[in-house]
XYZ file of N, CA and C in Angstrom:
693
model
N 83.305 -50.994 -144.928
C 84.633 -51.577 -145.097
C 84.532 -53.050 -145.480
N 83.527 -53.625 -144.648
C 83.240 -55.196 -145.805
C 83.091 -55.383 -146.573
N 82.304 -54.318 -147.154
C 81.777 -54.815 -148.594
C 82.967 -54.319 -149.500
N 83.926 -52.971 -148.798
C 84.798 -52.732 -149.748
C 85.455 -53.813 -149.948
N 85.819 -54.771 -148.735
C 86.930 -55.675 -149.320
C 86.545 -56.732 -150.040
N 84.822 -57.531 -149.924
C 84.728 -58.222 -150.689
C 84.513 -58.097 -152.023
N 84.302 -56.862 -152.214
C 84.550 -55.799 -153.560
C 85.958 -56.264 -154.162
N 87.161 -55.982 -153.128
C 88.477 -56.091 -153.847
C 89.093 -54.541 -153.800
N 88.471 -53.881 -153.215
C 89.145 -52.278 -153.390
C 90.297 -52.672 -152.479
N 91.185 -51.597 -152.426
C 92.328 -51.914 -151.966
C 92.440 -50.947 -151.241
N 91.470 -49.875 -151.163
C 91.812 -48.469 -149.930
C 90.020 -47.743 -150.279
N 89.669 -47.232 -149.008
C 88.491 -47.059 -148.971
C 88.483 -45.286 -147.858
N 88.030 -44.379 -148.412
C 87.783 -43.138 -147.836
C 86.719 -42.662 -146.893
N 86.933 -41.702 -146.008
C 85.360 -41.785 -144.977
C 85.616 -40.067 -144.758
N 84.671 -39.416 -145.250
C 85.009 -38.607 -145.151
C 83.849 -37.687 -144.421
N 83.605 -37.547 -143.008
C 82.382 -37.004 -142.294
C 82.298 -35.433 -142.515
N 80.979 -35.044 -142.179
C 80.911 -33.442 -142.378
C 81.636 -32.683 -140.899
N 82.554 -31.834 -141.313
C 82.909 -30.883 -140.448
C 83.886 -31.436 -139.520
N 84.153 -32.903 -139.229
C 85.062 -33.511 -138.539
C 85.680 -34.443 -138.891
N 86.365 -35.361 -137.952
C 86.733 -36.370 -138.114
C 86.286 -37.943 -137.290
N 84.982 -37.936 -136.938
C 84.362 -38.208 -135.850
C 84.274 -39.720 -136.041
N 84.766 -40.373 -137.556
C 84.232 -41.699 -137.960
C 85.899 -42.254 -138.009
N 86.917 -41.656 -137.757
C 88.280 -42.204 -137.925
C 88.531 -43.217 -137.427
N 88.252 -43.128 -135.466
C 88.977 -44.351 -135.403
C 88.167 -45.595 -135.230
N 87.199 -45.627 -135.860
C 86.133 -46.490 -136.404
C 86.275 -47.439 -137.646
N 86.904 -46.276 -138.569
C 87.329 -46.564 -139.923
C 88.501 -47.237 -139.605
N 89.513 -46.508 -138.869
C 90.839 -47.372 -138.884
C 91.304 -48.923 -137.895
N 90.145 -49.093 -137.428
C 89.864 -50.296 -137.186
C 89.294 -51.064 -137.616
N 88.411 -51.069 -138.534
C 87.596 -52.001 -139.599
C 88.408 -51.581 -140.777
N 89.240 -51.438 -141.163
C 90.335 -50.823 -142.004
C 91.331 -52.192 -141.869
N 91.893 -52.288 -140.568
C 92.811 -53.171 -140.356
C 92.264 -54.269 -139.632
N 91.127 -54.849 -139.647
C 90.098 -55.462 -139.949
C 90.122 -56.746 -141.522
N 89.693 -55.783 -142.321
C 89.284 -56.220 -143.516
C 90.385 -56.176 -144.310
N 91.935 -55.566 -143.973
C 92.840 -55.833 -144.428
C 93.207 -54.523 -145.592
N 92.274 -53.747 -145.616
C 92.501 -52.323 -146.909
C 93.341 -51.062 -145.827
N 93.424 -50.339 -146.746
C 93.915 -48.626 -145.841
C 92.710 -47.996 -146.337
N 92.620 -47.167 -144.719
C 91.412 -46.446 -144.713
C 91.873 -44.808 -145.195
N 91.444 -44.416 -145.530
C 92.053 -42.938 -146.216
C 90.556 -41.936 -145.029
N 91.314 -40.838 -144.224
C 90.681 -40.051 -143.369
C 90.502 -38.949 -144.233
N 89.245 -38.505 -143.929
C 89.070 -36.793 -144.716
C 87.793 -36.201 -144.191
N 87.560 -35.173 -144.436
C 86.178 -34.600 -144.148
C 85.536 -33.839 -145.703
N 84.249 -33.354 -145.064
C 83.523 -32.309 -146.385
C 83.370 -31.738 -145.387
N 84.367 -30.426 -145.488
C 84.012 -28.739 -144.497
C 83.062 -28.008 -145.457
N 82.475 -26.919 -144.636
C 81.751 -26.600 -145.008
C 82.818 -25.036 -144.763
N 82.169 -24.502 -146.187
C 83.002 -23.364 -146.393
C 81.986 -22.053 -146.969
N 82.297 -21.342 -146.399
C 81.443 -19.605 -146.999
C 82.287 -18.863 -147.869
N 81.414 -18.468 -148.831
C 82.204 -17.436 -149.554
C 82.697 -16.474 -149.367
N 82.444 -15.528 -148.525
C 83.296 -14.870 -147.624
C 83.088 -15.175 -146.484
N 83.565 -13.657 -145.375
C 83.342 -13.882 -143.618
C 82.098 -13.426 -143.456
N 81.800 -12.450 -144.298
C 80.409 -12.306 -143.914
C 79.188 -12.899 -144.788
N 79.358 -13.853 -145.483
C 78.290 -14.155 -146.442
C 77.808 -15.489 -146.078
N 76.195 -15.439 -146.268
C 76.051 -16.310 -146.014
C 75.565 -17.505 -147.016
N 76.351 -17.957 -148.278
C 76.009 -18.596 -148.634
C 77.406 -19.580 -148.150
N 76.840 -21.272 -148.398
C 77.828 -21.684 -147.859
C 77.957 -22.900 -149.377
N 79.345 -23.643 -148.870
C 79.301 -24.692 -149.969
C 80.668 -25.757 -149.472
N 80.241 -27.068 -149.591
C 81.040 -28.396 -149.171
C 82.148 -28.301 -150.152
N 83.237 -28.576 -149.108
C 84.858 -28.782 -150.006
C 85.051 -30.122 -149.355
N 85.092 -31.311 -150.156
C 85.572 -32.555 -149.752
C 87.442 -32.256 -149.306
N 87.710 -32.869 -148.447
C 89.597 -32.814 -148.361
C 89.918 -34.342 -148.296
N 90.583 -34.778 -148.233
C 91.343 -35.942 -147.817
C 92.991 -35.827 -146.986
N 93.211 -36.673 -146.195
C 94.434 -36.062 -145.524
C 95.785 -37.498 -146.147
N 96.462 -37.002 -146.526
C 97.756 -37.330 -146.580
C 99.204 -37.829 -146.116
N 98.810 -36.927 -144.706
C 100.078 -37.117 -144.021
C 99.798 -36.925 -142.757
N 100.873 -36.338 -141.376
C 100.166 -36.573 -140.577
C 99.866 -34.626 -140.424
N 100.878 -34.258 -141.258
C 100.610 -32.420 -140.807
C 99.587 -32.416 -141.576
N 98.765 -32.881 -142.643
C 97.484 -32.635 -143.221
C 96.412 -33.340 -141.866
N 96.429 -34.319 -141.344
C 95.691 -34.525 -140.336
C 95.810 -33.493 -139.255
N 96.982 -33.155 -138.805
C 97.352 -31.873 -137.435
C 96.351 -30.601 -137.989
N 96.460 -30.396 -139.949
C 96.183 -28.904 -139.794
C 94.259 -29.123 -140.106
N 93.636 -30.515 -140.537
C 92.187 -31.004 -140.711
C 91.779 -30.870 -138.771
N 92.278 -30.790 -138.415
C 91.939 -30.926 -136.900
C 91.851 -29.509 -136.618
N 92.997 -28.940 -136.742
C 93.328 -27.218 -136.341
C 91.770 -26.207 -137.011
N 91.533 -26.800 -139.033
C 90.703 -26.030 -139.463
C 89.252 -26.483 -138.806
N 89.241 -27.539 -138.407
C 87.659 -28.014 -137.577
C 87.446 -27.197 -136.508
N 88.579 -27.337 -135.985
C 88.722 -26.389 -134.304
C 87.778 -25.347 -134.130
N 89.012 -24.612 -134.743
C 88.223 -23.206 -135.448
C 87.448 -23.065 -135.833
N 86.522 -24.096 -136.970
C 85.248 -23.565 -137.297
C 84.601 -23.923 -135.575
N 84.834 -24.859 -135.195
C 83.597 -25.378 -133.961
C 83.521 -24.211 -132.886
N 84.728 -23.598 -132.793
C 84.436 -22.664 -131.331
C 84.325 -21.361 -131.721
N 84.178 -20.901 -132.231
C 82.583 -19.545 -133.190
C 81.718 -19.689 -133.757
N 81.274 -20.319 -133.172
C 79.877 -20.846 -133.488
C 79.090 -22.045 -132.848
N 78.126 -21.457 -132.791
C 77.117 -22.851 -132.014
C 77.291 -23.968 -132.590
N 77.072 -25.075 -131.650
C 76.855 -26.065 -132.164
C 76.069 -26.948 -133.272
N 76.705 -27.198 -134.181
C 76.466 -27.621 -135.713
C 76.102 -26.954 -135.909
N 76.754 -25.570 -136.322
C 76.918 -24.600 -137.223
C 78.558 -24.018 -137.045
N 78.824 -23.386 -138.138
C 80.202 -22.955 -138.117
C 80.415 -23.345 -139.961
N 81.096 -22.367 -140.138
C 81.852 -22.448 -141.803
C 83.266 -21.866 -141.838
N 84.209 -22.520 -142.677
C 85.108 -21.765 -142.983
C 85.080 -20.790 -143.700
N 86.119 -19.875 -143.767
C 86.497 -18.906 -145.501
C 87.527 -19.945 -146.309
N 87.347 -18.954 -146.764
C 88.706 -19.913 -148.075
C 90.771 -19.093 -147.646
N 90.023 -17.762 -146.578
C 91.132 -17.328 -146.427
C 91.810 -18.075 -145.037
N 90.295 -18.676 -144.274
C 91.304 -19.414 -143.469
C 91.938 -20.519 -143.826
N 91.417 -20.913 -144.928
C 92.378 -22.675 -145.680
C 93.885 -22.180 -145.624
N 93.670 -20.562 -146.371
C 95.467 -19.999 -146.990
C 96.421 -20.536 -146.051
N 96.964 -21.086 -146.083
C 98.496 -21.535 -145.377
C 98.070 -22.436 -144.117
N 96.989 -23.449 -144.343
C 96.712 -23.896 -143.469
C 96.232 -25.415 -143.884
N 96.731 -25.896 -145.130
C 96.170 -26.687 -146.001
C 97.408 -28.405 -146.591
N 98.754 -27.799 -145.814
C 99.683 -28.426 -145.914
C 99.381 -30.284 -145.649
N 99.326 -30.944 -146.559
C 98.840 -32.814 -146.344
C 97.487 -33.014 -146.466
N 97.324 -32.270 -147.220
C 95.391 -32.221 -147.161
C 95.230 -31.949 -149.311
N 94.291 -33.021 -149.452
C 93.939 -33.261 -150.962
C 92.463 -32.419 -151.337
N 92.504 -31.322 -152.070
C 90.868 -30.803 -152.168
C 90.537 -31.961 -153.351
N 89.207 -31.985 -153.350
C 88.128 -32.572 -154.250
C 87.236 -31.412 -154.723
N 87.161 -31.173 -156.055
C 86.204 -30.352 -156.272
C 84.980 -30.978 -157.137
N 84.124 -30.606 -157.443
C 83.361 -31.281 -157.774
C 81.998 -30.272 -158.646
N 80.648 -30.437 -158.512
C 79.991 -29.347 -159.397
C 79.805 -27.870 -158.827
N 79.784 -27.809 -157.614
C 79.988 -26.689 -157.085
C 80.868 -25.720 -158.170
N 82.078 -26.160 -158.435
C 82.875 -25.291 -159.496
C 82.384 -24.769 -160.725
N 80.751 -24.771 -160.638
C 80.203 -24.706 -162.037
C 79.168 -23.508 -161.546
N 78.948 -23.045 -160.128
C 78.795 -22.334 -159.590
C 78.956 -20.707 -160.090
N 78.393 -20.093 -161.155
C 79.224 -19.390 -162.228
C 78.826 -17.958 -161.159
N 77.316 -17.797 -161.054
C 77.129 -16.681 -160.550
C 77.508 -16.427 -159.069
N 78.180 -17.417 -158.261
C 78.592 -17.196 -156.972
C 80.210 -16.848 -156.999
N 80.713 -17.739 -158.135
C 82.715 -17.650 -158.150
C 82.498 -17.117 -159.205
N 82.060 -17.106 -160.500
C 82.874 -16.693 -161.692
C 83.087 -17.998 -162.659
N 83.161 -18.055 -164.087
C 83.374 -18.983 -164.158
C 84.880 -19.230 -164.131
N 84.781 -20.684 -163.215
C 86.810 -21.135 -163.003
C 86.897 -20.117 -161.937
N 86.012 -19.253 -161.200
C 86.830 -18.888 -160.093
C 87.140 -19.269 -158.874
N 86.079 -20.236 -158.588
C 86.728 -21.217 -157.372
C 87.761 -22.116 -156.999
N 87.825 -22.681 -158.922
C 88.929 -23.477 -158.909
C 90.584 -22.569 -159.142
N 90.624 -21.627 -159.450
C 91.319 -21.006 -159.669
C 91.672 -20.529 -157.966
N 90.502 -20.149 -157.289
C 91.105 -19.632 -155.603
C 91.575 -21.231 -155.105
N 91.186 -22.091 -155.376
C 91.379 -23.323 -154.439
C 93.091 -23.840 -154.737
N 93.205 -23.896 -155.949
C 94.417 -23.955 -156.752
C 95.587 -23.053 -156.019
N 95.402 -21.914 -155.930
C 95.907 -21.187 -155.463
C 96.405 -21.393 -153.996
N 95.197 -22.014 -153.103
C 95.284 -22.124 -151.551
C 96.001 -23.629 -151.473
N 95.880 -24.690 -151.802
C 96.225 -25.825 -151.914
C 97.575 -26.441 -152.835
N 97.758 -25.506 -153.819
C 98.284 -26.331 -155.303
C 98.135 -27.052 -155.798
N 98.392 -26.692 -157.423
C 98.638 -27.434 -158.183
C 98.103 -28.994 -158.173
N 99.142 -29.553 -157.450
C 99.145 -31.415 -157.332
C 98.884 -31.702 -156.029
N 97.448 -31.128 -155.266
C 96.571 -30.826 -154.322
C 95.485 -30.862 -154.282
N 94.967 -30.243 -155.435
C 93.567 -30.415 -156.276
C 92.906 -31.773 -157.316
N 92.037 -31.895 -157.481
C 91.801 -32.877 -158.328
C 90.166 -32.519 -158.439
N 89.949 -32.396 -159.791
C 88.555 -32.634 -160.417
C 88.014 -33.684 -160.418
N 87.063 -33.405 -159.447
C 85.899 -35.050 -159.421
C 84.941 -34.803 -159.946
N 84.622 -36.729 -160.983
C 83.647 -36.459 -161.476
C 82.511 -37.824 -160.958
N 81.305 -37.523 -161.141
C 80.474 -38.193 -160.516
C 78.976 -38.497 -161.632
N 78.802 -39.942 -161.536
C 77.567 -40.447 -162.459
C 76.468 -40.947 -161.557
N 75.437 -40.060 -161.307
C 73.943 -40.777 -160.770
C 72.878 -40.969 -161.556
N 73.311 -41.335 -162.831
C 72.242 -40.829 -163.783
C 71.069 -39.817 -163.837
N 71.709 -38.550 -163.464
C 70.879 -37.566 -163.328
C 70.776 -36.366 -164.607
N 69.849 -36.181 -164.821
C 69.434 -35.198 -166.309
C 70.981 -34.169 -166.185
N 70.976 -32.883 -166.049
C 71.978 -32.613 -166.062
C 73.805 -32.869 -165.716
N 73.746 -34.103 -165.332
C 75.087 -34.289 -164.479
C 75.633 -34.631 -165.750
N 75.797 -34.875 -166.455
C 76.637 -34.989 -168.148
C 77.053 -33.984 -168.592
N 76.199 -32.980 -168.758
C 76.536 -31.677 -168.997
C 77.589 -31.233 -168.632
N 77.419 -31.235 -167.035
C 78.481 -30.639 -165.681
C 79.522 -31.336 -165.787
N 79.622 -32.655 -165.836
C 81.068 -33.483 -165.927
C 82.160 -33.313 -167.251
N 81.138 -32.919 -168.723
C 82.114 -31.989 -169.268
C 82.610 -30.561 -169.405
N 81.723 -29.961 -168.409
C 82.279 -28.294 -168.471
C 83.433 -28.765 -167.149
N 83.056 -29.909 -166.134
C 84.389 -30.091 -165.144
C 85.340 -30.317 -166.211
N 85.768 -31.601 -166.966
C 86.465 -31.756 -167.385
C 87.164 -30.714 -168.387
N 86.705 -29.663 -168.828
C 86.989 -28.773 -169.310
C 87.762 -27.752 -168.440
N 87.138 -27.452 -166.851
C 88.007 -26.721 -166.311
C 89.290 -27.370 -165.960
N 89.400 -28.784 -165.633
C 90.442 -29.633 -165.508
C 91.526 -29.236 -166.585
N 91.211 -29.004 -167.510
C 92.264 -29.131 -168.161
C 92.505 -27.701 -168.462
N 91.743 -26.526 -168.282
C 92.255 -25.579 -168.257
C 93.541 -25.033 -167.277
N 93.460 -25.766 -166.280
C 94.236 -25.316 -164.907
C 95.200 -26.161 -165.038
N 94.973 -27.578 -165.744
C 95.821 -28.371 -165.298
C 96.161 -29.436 -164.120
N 94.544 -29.453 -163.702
C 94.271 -30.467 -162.975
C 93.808 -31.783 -163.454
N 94.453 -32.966 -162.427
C 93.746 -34.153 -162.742
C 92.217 -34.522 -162.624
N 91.360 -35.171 -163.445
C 89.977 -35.604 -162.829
C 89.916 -37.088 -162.567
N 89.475 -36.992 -161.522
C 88.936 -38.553 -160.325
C 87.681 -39.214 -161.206
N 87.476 -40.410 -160.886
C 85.751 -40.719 -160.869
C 85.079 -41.535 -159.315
N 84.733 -41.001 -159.402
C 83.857 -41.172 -157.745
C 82.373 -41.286 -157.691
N 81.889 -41.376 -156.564
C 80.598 -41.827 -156.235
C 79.457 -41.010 -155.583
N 80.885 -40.362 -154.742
C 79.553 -39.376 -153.381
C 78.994 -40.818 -152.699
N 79.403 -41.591 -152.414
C 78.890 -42.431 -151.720
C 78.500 -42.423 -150.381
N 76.961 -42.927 -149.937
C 76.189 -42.920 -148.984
C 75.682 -43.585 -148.161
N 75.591 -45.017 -148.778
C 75.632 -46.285 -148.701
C 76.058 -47.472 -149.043
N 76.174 -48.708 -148.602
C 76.597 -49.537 -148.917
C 76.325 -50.386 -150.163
N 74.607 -50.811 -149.771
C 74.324 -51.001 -151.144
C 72.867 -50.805 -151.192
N 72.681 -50.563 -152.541
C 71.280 -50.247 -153.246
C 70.007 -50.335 -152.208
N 69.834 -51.605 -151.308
C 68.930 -52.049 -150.235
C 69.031 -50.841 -148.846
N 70.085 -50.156 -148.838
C 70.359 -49.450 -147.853
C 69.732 -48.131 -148.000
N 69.128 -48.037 -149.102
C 68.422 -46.472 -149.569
C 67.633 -45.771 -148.712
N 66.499 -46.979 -148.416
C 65.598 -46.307 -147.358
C 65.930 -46.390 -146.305
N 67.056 -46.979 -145.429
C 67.584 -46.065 -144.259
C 68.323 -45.185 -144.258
N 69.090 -44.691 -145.586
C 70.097 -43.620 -145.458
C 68.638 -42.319 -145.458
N 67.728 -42.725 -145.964
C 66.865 -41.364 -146.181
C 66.202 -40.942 -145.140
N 65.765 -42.103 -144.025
C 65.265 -41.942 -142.798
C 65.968 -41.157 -142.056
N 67.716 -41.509 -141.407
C 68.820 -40.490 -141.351
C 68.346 -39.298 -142.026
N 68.379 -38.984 -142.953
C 68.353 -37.913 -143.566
C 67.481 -37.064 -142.978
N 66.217 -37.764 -142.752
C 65.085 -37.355 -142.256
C 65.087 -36.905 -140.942
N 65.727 -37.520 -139.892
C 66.093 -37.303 -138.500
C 66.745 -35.893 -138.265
N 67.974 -36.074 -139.276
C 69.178 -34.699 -139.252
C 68.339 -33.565 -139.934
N 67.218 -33.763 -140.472
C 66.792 -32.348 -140.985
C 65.354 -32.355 -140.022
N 65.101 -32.953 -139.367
C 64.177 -33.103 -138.464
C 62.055 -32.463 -139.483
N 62.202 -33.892 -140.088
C 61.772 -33.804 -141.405
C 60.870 -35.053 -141.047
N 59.827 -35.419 -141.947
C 59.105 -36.639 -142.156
C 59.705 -36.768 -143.620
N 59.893 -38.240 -143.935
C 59.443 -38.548 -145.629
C 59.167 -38.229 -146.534
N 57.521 -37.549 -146.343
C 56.369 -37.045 -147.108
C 57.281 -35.823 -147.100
N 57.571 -34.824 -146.412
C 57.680 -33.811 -146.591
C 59.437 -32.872 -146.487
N 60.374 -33.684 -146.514
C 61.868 -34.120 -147.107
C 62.436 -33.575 -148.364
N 61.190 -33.861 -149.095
C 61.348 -33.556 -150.709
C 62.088 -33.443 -151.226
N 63.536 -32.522 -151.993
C 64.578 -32.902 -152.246
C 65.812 -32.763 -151.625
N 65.432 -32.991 -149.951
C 66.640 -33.093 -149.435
C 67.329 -35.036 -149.658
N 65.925 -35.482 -150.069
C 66.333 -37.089 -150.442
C 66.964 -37.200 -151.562
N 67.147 -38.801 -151.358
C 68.410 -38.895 -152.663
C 67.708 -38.892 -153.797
N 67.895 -38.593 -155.002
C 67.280 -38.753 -155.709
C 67.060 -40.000 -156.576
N 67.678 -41.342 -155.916
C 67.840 -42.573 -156.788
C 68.901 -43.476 -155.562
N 69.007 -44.721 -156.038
C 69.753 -45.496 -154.954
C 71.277 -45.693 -155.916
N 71.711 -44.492 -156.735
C 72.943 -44.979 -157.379
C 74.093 -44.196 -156.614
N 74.120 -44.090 -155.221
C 75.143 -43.737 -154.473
C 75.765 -44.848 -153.931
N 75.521 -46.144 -154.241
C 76.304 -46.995 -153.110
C 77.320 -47.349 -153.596
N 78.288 -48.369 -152.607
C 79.588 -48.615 -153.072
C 79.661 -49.767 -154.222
N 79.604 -49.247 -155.374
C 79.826 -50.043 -156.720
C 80.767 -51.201 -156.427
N 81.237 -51.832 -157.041
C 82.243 -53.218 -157.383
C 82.952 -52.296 -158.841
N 84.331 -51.988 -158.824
C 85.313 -51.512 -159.173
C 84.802 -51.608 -160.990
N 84.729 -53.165 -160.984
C 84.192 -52.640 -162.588
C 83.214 -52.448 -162.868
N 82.373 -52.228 -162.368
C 80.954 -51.254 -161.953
C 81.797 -49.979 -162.793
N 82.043 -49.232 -161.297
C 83.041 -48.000 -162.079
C 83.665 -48.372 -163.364
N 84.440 -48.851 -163.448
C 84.979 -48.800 -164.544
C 84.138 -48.692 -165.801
N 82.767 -49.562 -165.847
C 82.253 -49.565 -166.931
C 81.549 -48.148 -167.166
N 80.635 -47.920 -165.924
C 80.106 -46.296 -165.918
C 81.600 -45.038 -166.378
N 82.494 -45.776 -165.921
C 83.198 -44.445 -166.512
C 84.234 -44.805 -167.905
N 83.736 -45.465 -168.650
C 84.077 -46.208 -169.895
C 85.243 -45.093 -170.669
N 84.483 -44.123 -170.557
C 84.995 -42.878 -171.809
C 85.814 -41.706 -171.303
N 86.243 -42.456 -169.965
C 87.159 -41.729 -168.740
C 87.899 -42.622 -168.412
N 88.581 -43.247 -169.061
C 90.111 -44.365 -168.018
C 90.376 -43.607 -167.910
N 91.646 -42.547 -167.788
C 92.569 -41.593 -167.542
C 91.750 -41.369 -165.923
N 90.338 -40.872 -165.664
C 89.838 -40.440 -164.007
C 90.114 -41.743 -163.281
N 89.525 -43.065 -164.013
C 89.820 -43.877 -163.197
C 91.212 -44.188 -162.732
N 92.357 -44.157 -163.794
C 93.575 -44.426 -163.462
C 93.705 -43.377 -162.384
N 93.690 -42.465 -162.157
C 93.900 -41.247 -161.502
C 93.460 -41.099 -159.951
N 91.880 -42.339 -159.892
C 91.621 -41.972 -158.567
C 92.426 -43.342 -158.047
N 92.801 -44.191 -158.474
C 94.060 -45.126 -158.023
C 94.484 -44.988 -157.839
N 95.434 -43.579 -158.424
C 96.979 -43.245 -158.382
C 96.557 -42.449 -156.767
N 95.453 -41.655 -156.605
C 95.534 -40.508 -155.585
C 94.911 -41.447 -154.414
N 94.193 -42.827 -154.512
C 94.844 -43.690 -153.078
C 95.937 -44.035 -153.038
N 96.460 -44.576 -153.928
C 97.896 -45.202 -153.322
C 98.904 -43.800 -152.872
């Protein structure tokens, strides 16, 4: 949250896995540093009830019944299932999704697990319309160009807006080798042998706005867009 503000951002997101465990953390260094903190999680969701492949849906909450029902869908995943483990379906999102923003992201490219466009097409469906938003993301990684125009392609098939974002992990660039140590702890891992659960580069941290802007040069329209969906 410091660096967001000496950045100049004007609203800054925290979005933990499976809960909400960093909120009132955020919303005190929030009103702190003088920005709005925007609450959300990345649930972890299965393709069906019985399958076990799983895959991260970023949300963001909105209001306060999108916070009531981000609490309700955590619940539920936490008490069937052991501790740190638990996934949603997509059928428990159905009617349970009211103040809550999905993020989709490359997962939707996912052809042989959804179909192609079929995730975004079920998510669309569970959320709506002006609920959804196509995110797109630059780590300078070999394929991620590719993926950001077949996203932008499903974007506009459906009729969704696209974001530009970060996936951000850290603060800044210097912070690499402790976010990976973490990393290392939670997968109960050494360094040496981690391999690509690490990042693959230190271009996750929180940029300076025209940072973004310049990386996403040939995308104003995402940038205008992820402005419009803080404010």
């Amino acid at each position: 949250m410091e660096r967001a503000a000496s950045l100049g951002y004007p609203a800054i997101g925290l979005l933990d896995r499976d809960g909400v465990y960093g909120a009132p953390r955020l919303h005190m260094a929030a009103k702190r540093a003088g920005l709005k903190g925007i609450i959300g999680a990345e649930l972890t969701v299965a393709t069906a009830a019985a399958d076990g492949r799983l895959f991260t849906l970023p949300v963001l909450v909105e209001s306060r019944q999108g916070y009531r029902n981000l609490c309700r869908l955590v619940t539920r995943m936490k008490m069937r299932a052991p501790k740190g483990e638990g996934a949603l379906t997509i059928g428990d999102l159905d009617g349970q999704v009211g103040g809550l923003v999905a993020l989709i992201g490359r997962t939707a490219l996912d052809a042989p697990r959804f179909g192609v466009g079929g995730l975004v097409d079920r998510l669309v469906g569970v959320f709506g319309r002006s609920s959804v938003y196509m995110e797109l993301q630059r780590h300078l990684l070999r394929e991620e160009e590719a993926d950001n125009h077949a996203l932008l392609d499903l974007a506009s098939a459906f009729h969704v807006p696209a974001i530009a974002g970060n996936g951000v992990r850290f603060a800044e660039p210097a912070d690499r080798p402790l976010y990976d140590v973490l990393t290392c702890i939670r997968h109960k891992t050494t360094l040496e042998r981690a391999g690509r659960r690490l990042s693959w580069n230190a271009e996750r941290y929180l940029k300076p706005p025209e940072a973004m802007a310049r990386l996403f040069a040939d995308q104003r329209r995402a940038v205008a867009e992820t402005r419009e969906l803080a404010d």
